[in-house]
Amino acid sequence: MNSSQVLLDYAQQDFAAPLELAGMVVKPEHIDANGHMNVGFYNVIFDQALDKFFTPFDLDWNYVQRTNLSTFVLETHVCYLQEVLEGDALRFTFQLLGADAKRIHYFMNMYHAEKGYLAATSEQILVHVDLATRRSCPFPEPQRRLFENMLAGHGKLPRPPQAGKSIGMAKRG
């Protein structure tokens, strides 16, 4: 089955729930002096999870090599909620919050796969880019249709409580 057929089959889902991904583990090199996953590796592992989510979207490394088009993250906001330790299995969800011709806005949750707690969240906006010009460009039609369909389903889901938060320190009484 070619990538266009996989994408077409995938795009015909109803997207009544966030996408799910399991099988990632906190590696020894992710651990810092505090004995838990280092802050920088949260971004790395969220990016690796995004790559896995993007495979059925036909936006993975094969797509980049075949088309000379890619995606660049414009903004990211990570919330660190509970630590994860070396060897912990992780599970991720992906929820599309917005999309236009060139950009998508999405939210990922990172859970401890065995204990079930929410460890971290990552909210991101990315843009589709032509690598020859290093400028934004529209997603191809199959991906735009996929994101429209996904947004129709994911748009009915509750908005994650961390989505759209800004950073700041609350004033104390």
Backbone as JSON Lines, residues from 0, in Angstrom:
{"i":0,"aa":"M","n":[0.85,-1.17,0.0],"ca":[0.0,0.0,0.0],"c":[0.9,1.24,0.0]}
{"i":1,"aa":"N","n":[0.65,2.19,-0.91],"ca":[1.49,3.39,-0.98],"c":[1.06,4.43,0.06]}
{"i":2,"aa":"S","n":[1.89,5.48,0.23],"ca":[1.63,6.47,1.27],"c":[0.32,7.21,1.04]}
{"i":3,"aa":"S","n":[-0.06,7.44,-0.2],"ca":[-1.33,8.13,-0.49],"c":[-2.51,7.3,-0.02]}
{"i":4,"aa":"Q","n":[-2.46,5.98,-0.23],"ca":[-3.56,5.11,0.2],"c":[-3.62,5.02,1.72]}
{"i":5,"aa":"V","n":[-2.46,4.92,2.37],"ca":[-2.42,4.88,3.84],"c":[-3.03,6.17,4.39]}
{"i":6,"aa":"L","n":[-2.65,7.31,3.82],"ca":[-3.19,8.59,4.27],"c":[-4.69,8.66,4.05]}
{"i":7,"aa":"L","n":[-5.16,8.23,2.88],"ca":[-6.59,8.25,2.58],"c":[-7.35,7.38,3.57]}
{"i":8,"aa":"D","n":[-6.86,6.16,3.81],"ca":[-7.52,5.27,4.77],"c":[-7.53,5.89,6.17]}
{"i":9,"aa":"Y","n":[-6.42,6.47,6.56],"ca":[-6.29,7.09,7.87],"c":[-7.23,8.29,8.0]}
{"i":10,"aa":"A","n":[-7.33,9.09,6.95],"ca":[-8.15,10.31,6.97],"c":[-9.63,10.01,7.07]}
{"i":11,"aa":"Q","n":[-10.05,8.78,6.81],"ca":[-11.46,8.45,6.84],"c":[-11.93,8.02,8.24]}
{"i":12,"aa":"Q","n":[-11.06,8.09,9.25],"ca":[-11.46,7.83,10.62],"c":[-12.42,8.93,11.09]}
{"i":13,"aa":"D","n":[-13.1,8.67,12.19],"ca":[-14.0,9.71,12.72],"c":[-13.33,10.63,13.74]}
{"i":14,"aa":"F","n":[-12.15,10.26,14.23],"ca":[-11.38,11.1,15.16],"c":[-12.22,11.57,16.35]}
{"i":15,"aa":"A","n":[-12.96,10.63,16.94],"ca":[-13.8,10.94,18.1],"c":[-13.0,11.01,19.4]}
{"i":16,"aa":"A","n":[-11.73,10.66,19.33],"ca":[-10.85,10.69,20.51],"c":[-9.47,11.13,20.04]}
{"i":17,"aa":"P","n":[-8.64,11.63,20.96],"ca":[-7.26,11.94,20.58],"c":[-6.56,10.69,20.06]}
{"i":18,"aa":"L","n":[-5.58,10.89,19.21],"ca":[-4.76,9.78,18.72],"c":[-3.91,9.26,19.87]}
{"i":19,"aa":"E","n":[-3.59,7.98,19.86],"ca":[-2.82,7.34,20.94],"c":[-1.53,6.77,20.4]}
{"i":20,"aa":"L","n":[-0.49,6.81,21.22],"ca":[0.81,6.25,20.87],"c":[1.45,5.69,22.13]}
{"i":21,"aa":"A","n":[1.95,4.46,22.06],"ca":[2.65,3.85,23.18],"c":[3.99,3.31,22.68]}
{"i":22,"aa":"G","n":[4.79,2.81,23.6],"ca":[6.01,2.13,23.21],"c":[7.29,2.94,23.39]}
{"i":23,"aa":"M","n":[7.22,4.11,23.96],"ca":[8.44,4.88,24.21],"c":[8.82,4.74,25.68]}
{"i":24,"aa":"V","n":[10.12,4.81,25.96],"ca":[10.65,4.58,27.31],"c":[11.67,5.66,27.64]}
{"i":25,"aa":"V","n":[11.71,6.08,28.91],"ca":[12.71,7.02,29.38],"c":[14.06,6.3,29.41]}
{"i":26,"aa":"K","n":[15.02,6.81,28.65],"ca":[16.33,6.18,28.52],"c":[17.32,6.71,29.57]}
{"i":27,"aa":"P","n":[18.38,5.95,29.86],"ca":[19.37,6.41,30.84],"c":[19.95,7.79,30.5]}
{"i":28,"aa":"E","n":[20.17,8.06,29.21],"ca":[20.75,9.35,28.82],"c":[19.78,10.52,29.0]}
{"i":29,"aa":"H","n":[18.5,10.25,29.29],"ca":[17.52,11.3,29.54],"c":[17.55,11.8,30.99]}
{"i":30,"aa":"I","n":[18.27,11.08,31.86],"ca":[18.23,11.36,33.29],"c":[19.28,12.4,33.68]}
{"i":31,"aa":"D","n":[18.88,13.32,34.56],"ca":[19.79,14.37,35.01],"c":[20.26,14.11,36.44]}
{"i":32,"aa":"A","n":[20.96,15.07,37.01],"ca":[21.52,14.93,38.36],"c":[20.44,14.79,39.44]}
{"i":33,"aa":"N","n":[19.2,15.18,39.12],"ca":[18.11,15.05,40.08],"c":[17.48,13.65,40.05]}
{"i":34,"aa":"G","n":[17.95,12.8,39.15],"ca":[17.45,11.44,39.09],"c":[16.16,11.26,38.31]}
{"i":35,"aa":"H","n":[15.75,12.3,37.59],"ca":[14.54,12.19,36.75],"c":[14.86,12.7,35.34]}
{"i":36,"aa":"M","n":[13.87,12.61,34.44],"ca":[14.12,13.04,33.06],"c":[14.4,14.54,33.03]}
{"i":37,"aa":"N","n":[15.5,14.89,32.38],"ca":[15.93,16.27,32.25],"c":[14.94,17.07,31.41]}
{"i":38,"aa":"V","n":[14.78,18.32,31.76],"ca":[13.82,19.22,31.11],"c":[13.98,19.23,29.58]}
{"i":39,"aa":"G","n":[15.2,19.24,29.09],"ca":[15.43,19.27,27.65],"c":[14.94,18.03,26.93]}
{"i":40,"aa":"F","n":[15.0,16.89,27.61],"ca":[14.58,15.65,26.97],"c":[13.06,15.53,26.85]}
{"i":41,"aa":"Y","n":[12.32,16.31,27.63],"ca":[10.86,16.33,27.42],"c":[10.57,16.83,26.01]}
{"i":42,"aa":"N","n":[11.24,17.89,25.6],"ca":[11.04,18.39,24.23],"c":[11.48,17.36,23.2]}
{"i":43,"aa":"V","n":[12.6,16.69,23.46],"ca":[13.1,15.67,22.53],"c":[12.08,14.55,22.39]}
{"i":44,"aa":"I","n":[11.58,14.04,23.5],"ca":[10.69,12.88,23.42],"c":[9.31,13.28,22.87]}
{"i":45,"aa":"F","n":[8.85,14.5,23.15],"ca":[7.62,14.97,22.51],"c":[7.83,15.06,20.99]}
{"i":46,"aa":"D","n":[9.0,15.51,20.56],"ca":[9.29,15.6,19.13],"c":[9.35,14.2,18.5]}
{"i":47,"aa":"Q","n":[9.95,13.26,19.2],"ca":[9.99,11.89,18.68],"c":[8.59,11.29,18.59]}
{"i":48,"aa":"A","n":[7.75,11.59,19.57],"ca":[6.36,11.11,19.51],"c":[5.63,11.76,18.33]}
{"i":49,"aa":"L","n":[5.87,13.05,18.11],"ca":[5.24,13.73,16.98],"c":[5.64,13.07,15.66]}
{"i":50,"aa":"D","n":[6.92,12.72,15.54],"ca":[7.37,12.03,14.33],"c":[6.58,10.75,14.11]}
{"i":51,"aa":"K","n":[6.31,10.01,15.17],"ca":[5.54,8.77,15.05],"c":[4.08,9.06,14.69]}
{"i":52,"aa":"F","n":[3.5,10.1,15.27],"ca":[2.14,10.48,14.91],"c":[2.07,10.9,13.44]}
{"i":53,"aa":"F","n":[3.14,11.53,12.94],"ca":[3.15,12.05,11.56],"c":[3.34,10.98,10.49]}
{"i":54,"aa":"T","n":[3.78,9.79,10.86],"ca":[3.99,8.74,9.85],"c":[2.7,8.44,9.06]}
{"i":55,"aa":"P","n":[1.57,8.16,9.71],"ca":[0.37,7.9,8.9],"c":[-0.19,9.17,8.23]}
{"i":56,"aa":"F","n":[0.26,10.35,8.64],"ca":[-0.15,11.59,7.98],"c":[0.63,11.8,6.68]}
{"i":57,"aa":"D","n":[1.61,10.94,6.4],"ca":[2.57,11.09,5.3],"c":[3.3,12.42,5.42]}
{"i":58,"aa":"L","n":[3.75,12.73,6.64],"ca":[4.55,13.93,6.89],"c":[5.85,13.57,7.62]}
{"i":59,"aa":"D","n":[6.3,12.35,7.43],"ca":[7.5,11.87,8.12],"c":[8.74,12.13,7.26]}
{"i":60,"aa":"W","n":[9.86,11.51,7.66],"ca":[11.12,11.72,6.97],"c":[11.05,11.31,5.51]}
{"i":61,"aa":"N","n":[10.29,10.25,5.19],"ca":[10.12,9.85,3.79],"c":[9.47,10.96,2.96]}
{"i":62,"aa":"Y","n":[8.49,11.64,3.56],"ca":[7.84,12.77,2.9],"c":[8.85,13.89,2.62]}
{"i":63,"aa":"V","n":[9.67,14.2,3.61],"ca":[10.67,15.27,3.46],"c":[11.63,14.92,2.31]}
{"i":64,"aa":"Q","n":[12.12,13.69,2.3],"ca":[13.06,13.28,1.25],"c":[12.41,13.26,-0.13]}
{"i":65,"aa":"R","n":[11.16,12.85,-0.19],"ca":[10.45,12.72,-1.47],"c":[10.04,14.08,-2.05]}
{"i":66,"aa":"T","n":[9.68,15.04,-1.17],"ca":[9.07,16.29,-1.63],"c":[9.93,17.54,-1.41]}
{"i":67,"aa":"N","n":[10.93,17.46,-0.55],"ca":[11.72,18.62,-0.12],"c":[10.84,19.64,0.61]}
{"i":68,"aa":"L","n":[9.78,19.12,1.25],"ca":[8.89,19.92,2.1],"c":[8.97,19.34,3.51]}
{"i":69,"aa":"S","n":[8.73,20.18,4.5],"ca":[8.82,19.71,5.88],"c":[7.94,20.57,6.77]}
{"i":70,"aa":"T","n":[8.07,20.38,8.06],"ca":[7.36,21.2,9.04],"c":[8.36,21.74,10.05]}
{"i":71,"aa":"F","n":[8.15,22.98,10.47],"ca":[8.97,23.61,11.5],"c":[8.05,24.02,12.64]}
{"i":72,"aa":"V","n":[8.44,23.74,13.87],"ca":[7.67,24.19,15.03],"c":[7.93,25.69,15.21]}
{"i":73,"aa":"L","n":[6.85,26.45,15.35],"ca":[6.94,27.89,15.56],"c":[6.94,28.26,17.04]}
{"i":74,"aa":"E","n":[6.18,27.49,17.81],"ca":[6.05,27.8,19.24],"c":[5.7,26.52,19.97]}
{"i":75,"aa":"T","n":[6.21,26.4,21.18],"ca":[5.9,25.25,22.01],"c":[5.77,25.7,23.46]}
{"i":76,"aa":"H","n":[4.89,25.05,24.18],"ca":[4.7,25.34,25.6],"c":[4.56,24.0,26.32]}
{"i":77,"aa":"V","n":[5.53,23.68,27.16],"ca":[5.54,22.42,27.89],"c":[5.18,22.68,29.35]}
{"i":78,"aa":"C","n":[4.3,21.86,29.88],"ca":[3.99,21.87,31.31],"c":[4.5,20.56,31.91]}
{"i":79,"aa":"Y","n":[5.32,20.67,32.94],"ca":[5.91,19.53,33.63],"c":[5.05,19.28,34.86]}
{"i":80,"aa":"L","n":[4.33,18.18,34.89],"ca":[3.33,17.95,35.93],"c":[3.76,16.93,36.98]}
{"i":81,"aa":"Q","n":[4.44,15.88,36.55],"ca":[4.93,14.87,37.48],"c":[6.13,14.2,36.85]}
{"i":82,"aa":"E","n":[7.15,13.95,37.65],"ca":[8.4,13.43,37.09],"c":[8.26,12.01,36.56]}
{"i":83,"aa":"V","n":[9.13,11.71,35.59],"ca":[9.28,10.34,35.1],"c":[10.75,9.95,35.28]}
{"i":84,"aa":"L","n":[10.97,8.65,35.47],"ca":[12.27,8.14,35.84],"c":[12.8,7.18,34.78]}
{"i":85,"aa":"E","n":[14.07,6.88,34.88],"ca":[14.69,5.94,33.94],"c":[13.91,4.64,33.87]}
{"i":86,"aa":"G","n":[13.65,4.19,32.65],"ca":[12.94,2.94,32.42],"c":[11.43,3.05,32.39]}
{"i":87,"aa":"D","n":[10.89,4.22,32.78],"ca":[9.43,4.38,32.75],"c":[8.92,4.31,31.32]}
{"i":88,"aa":"A","n":[7.88,3.51,31.11],"ca":[7.21,3.44,29.81],"c":[6.27,4.64,29.7]}
{"i":89,"aa":"L","n":[6.19,5.2,28.5],"ca":[5.39,6.39,28.27],"c":[4.31,6.13,27.23]}
{"i":90,"aa":"R","n":[3.21,6.86,27.36],"ca":[2.12,6.82,26.4],"c":[1.77,8.27,26.06]}
{"i":91,"aa":"F","n":[1.45,8.52,24.8],"ca":[1.16,9.88,24.34],"c":[-0.21,9.94,23.68]}
{"i":92,"aa":"T","n":[-0.82,11.12,23.77],"ca":[-2.01,11.4,22.97],"c":[-1.75,12.66,22.15]}
{"i":93,"aa":"F","n":[-2.47,12.78,21.04],"ca":[-2.35,13.91,20.12],"c":[-3.75,14.4,19.82]}
{"i":94,"aa":"Q","n":[-4.0,15.69,20.06],"ca":[-5.29,16.3,19.76],"c":[-5.06,17.54,18.93]}
{"i":95,"aa":"L","n":[-5.7,17.61,17.78],"ca":[-5.6,18.78,16.92],"c":[-6.53,19.86,17.44]}
{"i":96,"aa":"L","n":[-6.0,21.07,17.67],"ca":[-6.78,22.19,18.19],"c":[-7.13,23.2,17.1]}
{"i":97,"aa":"G","n":[-6.35,23.27,16.03],"ca":[-6.62,24.24,14.97],"c":[-5.79,23.9,13.75]}
{"i":98,"aa":"A","n":[-6.24,24.38,12.6],"ca":[-5.52,24.14,11.35],"c":[-5.93,25.18,10.32]}
{"i":99,"aa":"D","n":[-4.96,25.59,9.51],"ca":[-5.26,26.39,8.32],"c":[-4.41,25.83,7.18]}
{"i":100,"aa":"A","n":[-4.31,26.53,6.09],"ca":[-3.63,26.0,4.9],"c":[-2.16,25.65,5.17]}
{"i":101,"aa":"K","n":[-1.5,26.41,6.06],"ca":[-0.07,26.24,6.26],"c":[0.33,25.78,7.66]}
{"i":102,"aa":"R","n":[-0.58,25.86,8.64],"ca":[-0.2,25.62,10.03],"c":[-1.17,24.65,10.71]}
{"i":103,"aa":"I","n":[-0.66,23.98,11.74],"ca":[-1.54,23.25,12.65],"c":[-1.16,23.6,14.08]}
{"i":104,"aa":"H","n":[-2.16,23.56,14.94],"ca":[-2.03,23.83,16.38],"c":[-2.51,22.55,17.05]}
{"i":105,"aa":"Y","n":[-1.66,21.95,17.87],"ca":[-2.0,20.66,18.46],"c":[-1.52,20.58,19.89]}
{"i":106,"aa":"F","n":[-2.02,19.57,20.57],"ca":[-1.74,19.38,21.99],"c":[-1.42,17.92,22.21]}
{"i":107,"aa":"M","n":[-0.3,17.66,22.91],"ca":[0.07,16.29,23.24],"c":[0.17,16.12,24.76]}
{"i":108,"aa":"N","n":[-0.32,14.99,25.22],"ca":[-0.18,14.59,26.62],"c":[0.83,13.46,26.69]}
{"i":109,"aa":"M","n":[1.66,13.47,27.73],"ca":[2.6,12.38,28.03],"c":[2.15,11.76,29.35]}
{"i":110,"aa":"Y","n":[1.83,10.47,29.29],"ca":[1.4,9.74,30.48],"c":[2.44,8.7,30.87]}
{"i":111,"aa":"H","n":[2.51,8.41,32.15],"ca":[3.25,7.23,32.6],"c":[2.39,6.05,32.17]}
{"i":112,"aa":"A","n":[2.93,5.19,31.32],"ca":[2.12,4.14,30.69],"c":[1.61,3.11,31.7]}
{"i":113,"aa":"E","n":[2.36,2.83,32.76],"ca":[1.94,1.8,33.71],"c":[1.11,2.37,34.86]}
{"i":114,"aa":"K","n":[1.51,3.53,35.38],"ca":[0.79,4.12,36.52],"c":[-0.35,5.02,36.08]}
{"i":115,"aa":"G","n":[-0.36,5.44,34.82],"ca":[-1.47,6.19,34.26],"c":[-1.5,7.68,34.51]}
{"i":116,"aa":"Y","n":[-0.57,8.21,35.3],"ca":[-0.65,9.64,35.6],"c":[-0.15,10.49,34.42]}
{"i":117,"aa":"L","n":[-0.68,11.7,34.33],"ca":[-0.26,12.68,33.33],"c":[1.06,13.29,33.8]}
{"i":118,"aa":"A","n":[2.12,13.06,33.05],"ca":[3.45,13.53,33.44],"c":[3.77,14.91,32.87]}
{"i":119,"aa":"A","n":[3.35,15.17,31.63],"ca":[3.67,16.45,30.99],"c":[2.73,16.67,29.81]}
{"i":120,"aa":"T","n":[2.64,17.94,29.4],"ca":[1.87,18.29,28.21],"c":[2.74,19.17,27.32]}
{"i":121,"aa":"S","n":[2.45,19.14,26.03],"ca":[3.15,20.0,25.08],"c":[2.14,20.53,24.07]}
{"i":122,"aa":"E","n":[2.02,21.83,24.04],"ca":[1.15,22.51,23.07],"c":[2.07,23.15,22.04]}
{"i":123,"aa":"Q","n":[1.78,22.93,20.75],"ca":[2.67,23.43,19.71],"c":[1.9,23.95,18.51]}
{"i":124,"aa":"I","n":[2.53,24.87,17.81],"ca":[2.07,25.32,16.5],"c":[3.22,25.08,15.54]}
{"i":125,"aa":"L","n":[2.91,24.44,14.42],"ca":[3.95,24.25,13.41],"c":[3.46,24.75,12.07]}
{"i":126,"aa":"V","n":[4.44,24.97,11.2],"ca":[4.16,25.49,9.86],"c":[4.78,24.55,8.83]}
{"i":127,"aa":"H","n":[4.11,24.45,7.69],"ca":[4.6,23.64,6.57],"c":[5.57,24.51,5.77]}
{"i":128,"aa":"V","n":[6.73,23.96,5.39],"ca":[7.81,24.74,4.8],"c":[8.35,24.07,3.54]}
{"i":129,"aa":"D","n":[8.64,24.89,2.54],"ca":[9.37,24.45,1.35],"c":[10.85,24.61,1.67]}
{"i":130,"aa":"L","n":[11.58,23.5,1.73],"ca":[12.98,23.56,2.13],"c":[13.87,24.24,1.09]}
{"i":131,"aa":"A","n":[13.44,24.31,-0.16],"ca":[14.23,25.0,-1.2],"c":[14.23,26.5,-0.97]}
{"i":132,"aa":"T","n":[13.1,27.04,-0.53],"ca":[12.99,28.5,-0.33],"c":[13.07,28.9,1.14]}
{"i":133,"aa":"R","n":[12.92,27.9,2.04],"ca":[12.89,28.13,3.49],"c":[11.73,29.06,3.86]}
{"i":134,"aa":"R","n":[10.64,28.97,3.1],"ca":[9.45,29.79,3.34],"c":[8.25,28.87,3.56]}
{"i":135,"aa":"S","n":[7.26,29.41,4.25],"ca":[6.05,28.62,4.48],"c":[5.32,28.39,3.16]}
{"i":136,"aa":"C","n":[4.59,27.3,3.12],"ca":[3.78,26.97,1.94],"c":[2.61,26.11,2.4]}
{"i":137,"aa":"P","n":[1.55,26.06,1.61],"ca":[0.39,25.25,2.02],"c":[0.72,23.76,2.07]}
{"i":138,"aa":"F","n":[0.05,23.07,2.99],"ca":[0.1,21.62,3.01],"c":[-0.5,21.11,1.7]}
{"i":139,"aa":"P","n":[-0.05,19.95,1.22],"ca":[-0.72,19.33,0.08],"c":[-2.19,19.03,0.41]}
{"i":140,"aa":"E","n":[-2.99,18.94,-0.6],"ca":[-4.43,18.72,-0.42],"c":[-4.77,17.5,0.45]}
{"i":141,"aa":"P","n":[-4.1,16.35,0.29],"ca":[-4.46,15.2,1.16],"c":[-4.28,15.5,2.65]}
{"i":142,"aa":"Q","n":[-3.21,16.18,3.01],"ca":[-2.99,16.53,4.42],"c":[-3.99,17.58,4.88]}
{"i":143,"aa":"R","n":[-4.31,18.55,4.03],"ca":[-5.32,19.55,4.42],"c":[-6.66,18.88,4.7]}
{"i":144,"aa":"R","n":[-7.05,17.94,3.85],"ca":[-8.31,17.21,4.07],"c":[-8.25,16.4,5.35]}
{"i":145,"aa":"L","n":[-7.1,15.75,5.59],"ca":[-6.91,15.0,6.83],"c":[-7.1,15.9,8.03]}
{"i":146,"aa":"F","n":[-6.44,17.05,8.04],"ca":[-6.53,17.96,9.19],"c":[-7.94,18.52,9.35]}
{"i":147,"aa":"E","n":[-8.63,18.8,8.26],"ca":[-10.03,19.27,8.35],"c":[-10.91,18.2,9.0]}
{"i":148,"aa":"N","n":[-10.75,16.95,8.56],"ca":[-11.52,15.84,9.12],"c":[-11.16,15.61,10.58]}
{"i":149,"aa":"M","n":[-9.88,15.64,10.88],"ca":[-9.43,15.43,12.25],"c":[-9.96,16.54,13.15]}
{"i":150,"aa":"L","n":[-9.9,17.78,12.67],"ca":[-10.37,18.91,13.47],"c":[-11.88,18.83,13.7]}
{"i":151,"aa":"A","n":[-12.62,18.32,12.72],"ca":[-14.07,18.15,12.91],"c":[-14.34,17.2,14.07]}
{"i":152,"aa":"G","n":[-13.54,16.16,14.21],"ca":[-13.7,15.24,15.34],"c":[-13.11,15.77,16.63]}
{"i":153,"aa":"H","n":[-11.85,16.2,16.56],"ca":[-11.16,16.67,17.77],"c":[-11.76,17.97,18.29]}
{"i":154,"aa":"G","n":[-12.38,18.76,17.42],"ca":[-13.0,20.01,17.85],"c":[-14.18,19.8,18.79]}
{"i":155,"aa":"K","n":[-14.73,18.6,18.82],"ca":[-15.85,18.27,19.71],"c":[-15.36,17.82,21.08]}
{"i":156,"aa":"L","n":[-14.07,17.57,21.21],"ca":[-13.5,17.1,22.48],"c":[-13.29,18.28,23.43]}
{"i":157,"aa":"P","n":[-13.26,18.0,24.72],"ca":[-12.93,19.08,25.66],"c":[-11.53,19.63,25.38]}
{"i":158,"aa":"R","n":[-11.38,20.93,25.51],"ca":[-10.07,21.55,25.33],"c":[-9.21,21.19,26.55]}
{"i":159,"aa":"P","n":[-7.98,20.74,26.34],"ca":[-7.11,20.4,27.48],"c":[-6.95,21.61,28.41]}
{"i":160,"aa":"P","n":[-6.97,21.39,29.72],"ca":[-6.9,22.53,30.65],"c":[-5.62,23.35,30.54]}
{"i":161,"aa":"Q","n":[-4.53,22.75,30.08],"ca":[-3.28,23.5,29.95],"c":[-3.2,24.27,28.63]}
{"i":162,"aa":"A","n":[-4.09,24.02,27.69],"ca":[-4.02,24.67,26.36],"c":[-4.25,26.17,26.49]}
{"i":163,"aa":"G","n":[-3.4,26.92,25.8],"ca":[-3.54,28.37,25.76],"c":[-3.05,29.09,26.99]}
{"i":164,"aa":"K","n":[-2.45,28.38,27.9],"ca":[-1.94,29.04,29.12],"c":[-0.73,29.89,28.79]}
{"i":165,"aa":"S","n":[-0.62,30.97,29.48],"ca":[0.6,31.78,29.38],"c":[1.39,31.58,30.67]}
{"i":166,"aa":"I","n":[2.65,31.94,30.61],"ca":[3.51,31.75,31.76],"c":[3.49,33.02,32.61]}
{"i":167,"aa":"G","n":[3.58,32.85,33.9],"ca":[3.61,33.98,34.82],"c":[3.52,33.48,36.26]}
{"i":168,"aa":"M","n":[3.83,34.38,37.17],"ca":[3.76,34.03,38.58],"c":[2.54,34.73,39.17]}
{"i":169,"aa":"A","n":[1.68,33.93,39.79],"ca":[0.49,34.49,40.44],"c":[0.91,35.32,41.64]}
{"i":170,"aa":"K","n":[0.26,36.43,41.81],"ca":[0.54,37.25,43.0],"c":[-0.02,36.6,44.22]}
{"i":171,"aa":"R","n":[0.75,36.61,45.27],"ca":[0.3,36.03,46.53],"c":[-0.35,37.12,47.36]}
{"i":172,"aa":"G","n":[-1.48,36.72,48.03],"ca":[-2.31,37.59,48.85],"c":[-1.56,38.52,49.67]}
